[in-house]
XYZ file of C-alpha atoms in Angstrom:
199
model
C 239.804 162.032 235.669
C 241.548 160.619 231.981
C 244.003 158.545 233.883
C 241.122 156.823 235.488
C 238.925 157.060 231.608
C 241.699 154.893 229.938
C 242.566 153.049 232.665
C 238.812 151.280 233.167
C 238.285 151.109 229.582
C 241.777 149.076 229.620
C 239.620 146.549 232.464
C 241.930 147.721 235.258
C 239.898 148.570 238.686
C 240.402 152.081 239.480
C 239.398 154.641 242.610
C 239.912 158.113 242.613
C 240.824 159.932 245.847
C 239.644 163.423 246.163
C 240.903 166.311 248.121
C 237.091 167.542 247.393
C 233.581 166.624 248.470
C 232.660 166.922 244.236
C 234.232 165.359 241.325
C 236.296 167.160 238.853
C 239.397 169.162 240.563
C 240.382 172.227 239.085
C 237.749 171.688 236.260
C 235.072 171.811 239.178
C 237.097 174.827 240.865
C 239.048 176.751 238.502
C 236.970 177.141 235.164
C 234.146 179.043 235.189
C 230.320 178.027 234.783
C 230.113 180.378 231.426
C 233.200 177.962 229.748
C 232.218 174.625 231.388
C 229.664 174.040 232.424
C 228.781 171.803 235.765
C 226.309 169.039 234.341
C 228.768 168.660 231.654
C 231.274 167.488 234.483
C 228.215 165.824 236.161
C 228.008 163.666 233.094
C 231.671 162.615 232.081
C 232.156 161.583 236.641
C 228.569 159.482 235.577
C 230.268 157.837 232.552
C 233.787 156.949 234.221
C 230.986 155.405 237.473
C 229.093 153.254 234.645
C 233.256 152.058 233.399
C 233.292 151.131 237.102
C 236.087 154.007 238.304
C 234.731 154.699 242.308
C 235.320 158.241 243.820
C 235.789 158.666 247.580
C 235.720 162.502 247.709
C 237.325 164.560 250.601
C 240.554 162.368 250.832
C 243.183 164.499 250.764
C 247.087 163.152 249.857
C 249.704 163.617 252.577
C 246.574 163.917 255.038
C 243.548 161.136 254.413
C 245.349 159.103 252.249
C 249.431 158.547 251.775
C 251.775 156.055 249.231
C 251.645 153.606 252.193
C 248.185 153.190 252.769
C 247.409 152.414 249.363
C 250.175 149.658 249.336
C 248.736 148.463 252.622
C 245.057 148.558 251.270
C 246.446 146.643 247.987
C 246.259 148.942 245.498
C 248.734 147.690 242.748
C 250.309 151.805 241.399
C 249.406 155.188 242.100
C 248.626 157.875 239.993
C 248.936 161.596 241.379
C 247.017 164.474 240.068
C 246.933 167.018 242.272
C 245.697 170.109 240.039
C 247.373 173.498 240.085
C 245.345 175.172 243.552
C 248.193 178.110 243.773
C 248.484 182.048 241.830
C 251.394 183.208 240.998
C 252.513 185.853 243.633
C 253.085 189.022 242.090
C 256.143 189.537 245.026
C 254.537 193.542 245.454
C 254.743 194.356 248.999
C 250.681 194.409 250.648
C 250.345 192.521 247.873
C 248.825 190.253 251.136
C 247.439 193.289 253.539
C 244.745 193.613 251.767
C 241.445 191.819 251.969
C 240.008 193.548 248.848
C 243.110 191.623 246.508
C 242.117 188.764 245.804
C 243.767 185.190 243.748
C 242.385 184.817 240.671
C 241.669 181.144 241.609
C 240.529 181.793 245.046
C 238.011 184.052 243.593
C 236.782 181.482 241.162
C 236.666 178.997 243.451
C 234.070 181.138 245.325
C 232.026 181.535 242.525
C 231.929 177.986 242.494
C 230.803 177.192 245.674
C 228.975 180.408 245.623
C 229.939 181.749 248.940
C 229.870 185.188 247.941
C 229.789 188.253 245.022
C 232.019 190.898 244.587
C 230.052 194.150 242.323
C 232.331 197.126 242.864
C 235.268 198.060 240.366
C 237.214 195.515 240.424
C 241.283 195.587 239.244
C 242.393 192.049 237.938
C 246.045 191.594 238.161
C 246.612 188.090 237.594
C 248.169 185.813 234.927
C 247.213 183.334 232.071
C 244.107 182.263 230.898
C 242.187 182.334 234.835
C 243.120 186.120 234.911
C 240.827 186.514 231.449
C 238.313 184.122 233.622
C 238.284 186.041 236.703
C 238.033 189.273 234.799
C 235.097 188.304 232.958
C 233.739 186.358 236.404
C 233.225 189.760 237.867
C 231.357 191.323 235.205
C 228.932 188.602 235.344
C 229.061 188.860 239.376
C 227.879 192.930 238.502
C 230.670 194.619 238.311
C 230.388 197.844 237.143
C 234.479 198.530 235.807
C 236.835 195.307 235.161
C 240.286 196.066 234.061
C 243.118 194.121 233.392
C 246.401 195.349 234.308
C 249.258 193.393 232.378
C 252.900 193.951 232.446
C 253.731 193.278 228.819
C 252.610 194.143 225.197
C 249.222 192.688 223.766
C 251.136 190.832 221.464
C 252.765 189.038 224.497
C 249.861 187.971 225.744
C 249.476 184.306 227.025
C 246.153 183.950 227.087
C 244.238 182.923 223.960
C 243.194 185.912 221.233
C 239.714 184.855 221.139
C 239.229 185.101 225.076
C 241.051 188.738 224.936
C 238.760 190.072 221.865
C 235.823 188.794 223.927
C 236.494 190.307 227.363
C 236.947 193.637 225.488
C 234.153 193.067 223.761
C 232.194 191.919 227.293
C 233.103 195.700 228.314
C 236.523 194.195 230.006
C 239.095 197.105 230.108
C 242.888 196.475 229.028
C 246.228 198.043 230.681
C 249.280 197.271 229.197
C 252.532 197.955 230.205
C 251.004 198.283 233.270
C 253.266 197.217 236.995
C 251.241 198.014 240.020
C 252.981 200.313 242.324
C 253.407 198.304 246.126
C 251.065 200.774 248.973
C 252.941 201.815 252.300
C 249.190 202.577 253.520
C 246.034 199.827 254.702
C 242.830 201.331 253.637
C 242.518 201.471 257.834
C 245.512 203.854 257.539
C 248.004 201.644 259.081
C 251.573 200.681 257.182
C 252.112 198.030 255.780
C 255.516 196.630 256.870
C 258.872 196.538 253.985
C 256.552 198.920 251.220
C 259.654 199.285 249.111
C 258.993 198.826 245.356
C 260.273 195.318 244.497
C 263.889 195.676 242.337
């Protein structure tokens, strides 16, 4: 959207192909509403449209849109802004075997689309700012207890100090120098394949 804004100001005709059914990308999906209300994004999109920017939704690059197709369609240049829609993996055996383990981005995406809520005790293990966002979102969804487990010290946390302090003020617990252990058993009692501690 930033590229579209400055290109439109320079007088270029700009078309944004968006994989989602709404504009905003990770701003819409990855940032909670308490930090970035949807109305703010909608105003930005409306301003772009007033500048002549055209949005085409549900168009995923590589599937619905290709570079060759854009060239054939008369586009002179393309700017790829694919976003960061994947969470980091912890590479712990059993990490993907439990429905209770939810990626931070997936949690924030579900909340944005209002497809589900999580109201039990949550232990959040994801890194950077999204971990704080997901933890604070869990509180807003009604979780009774939320803990952020971080493998290093407070001083080494990559999240903004202000955000960490706000999370603690809201009642989120911080567990530093904590490394999640692999689980050898699912909730139904069945074994997890190759459940050994990471080297």
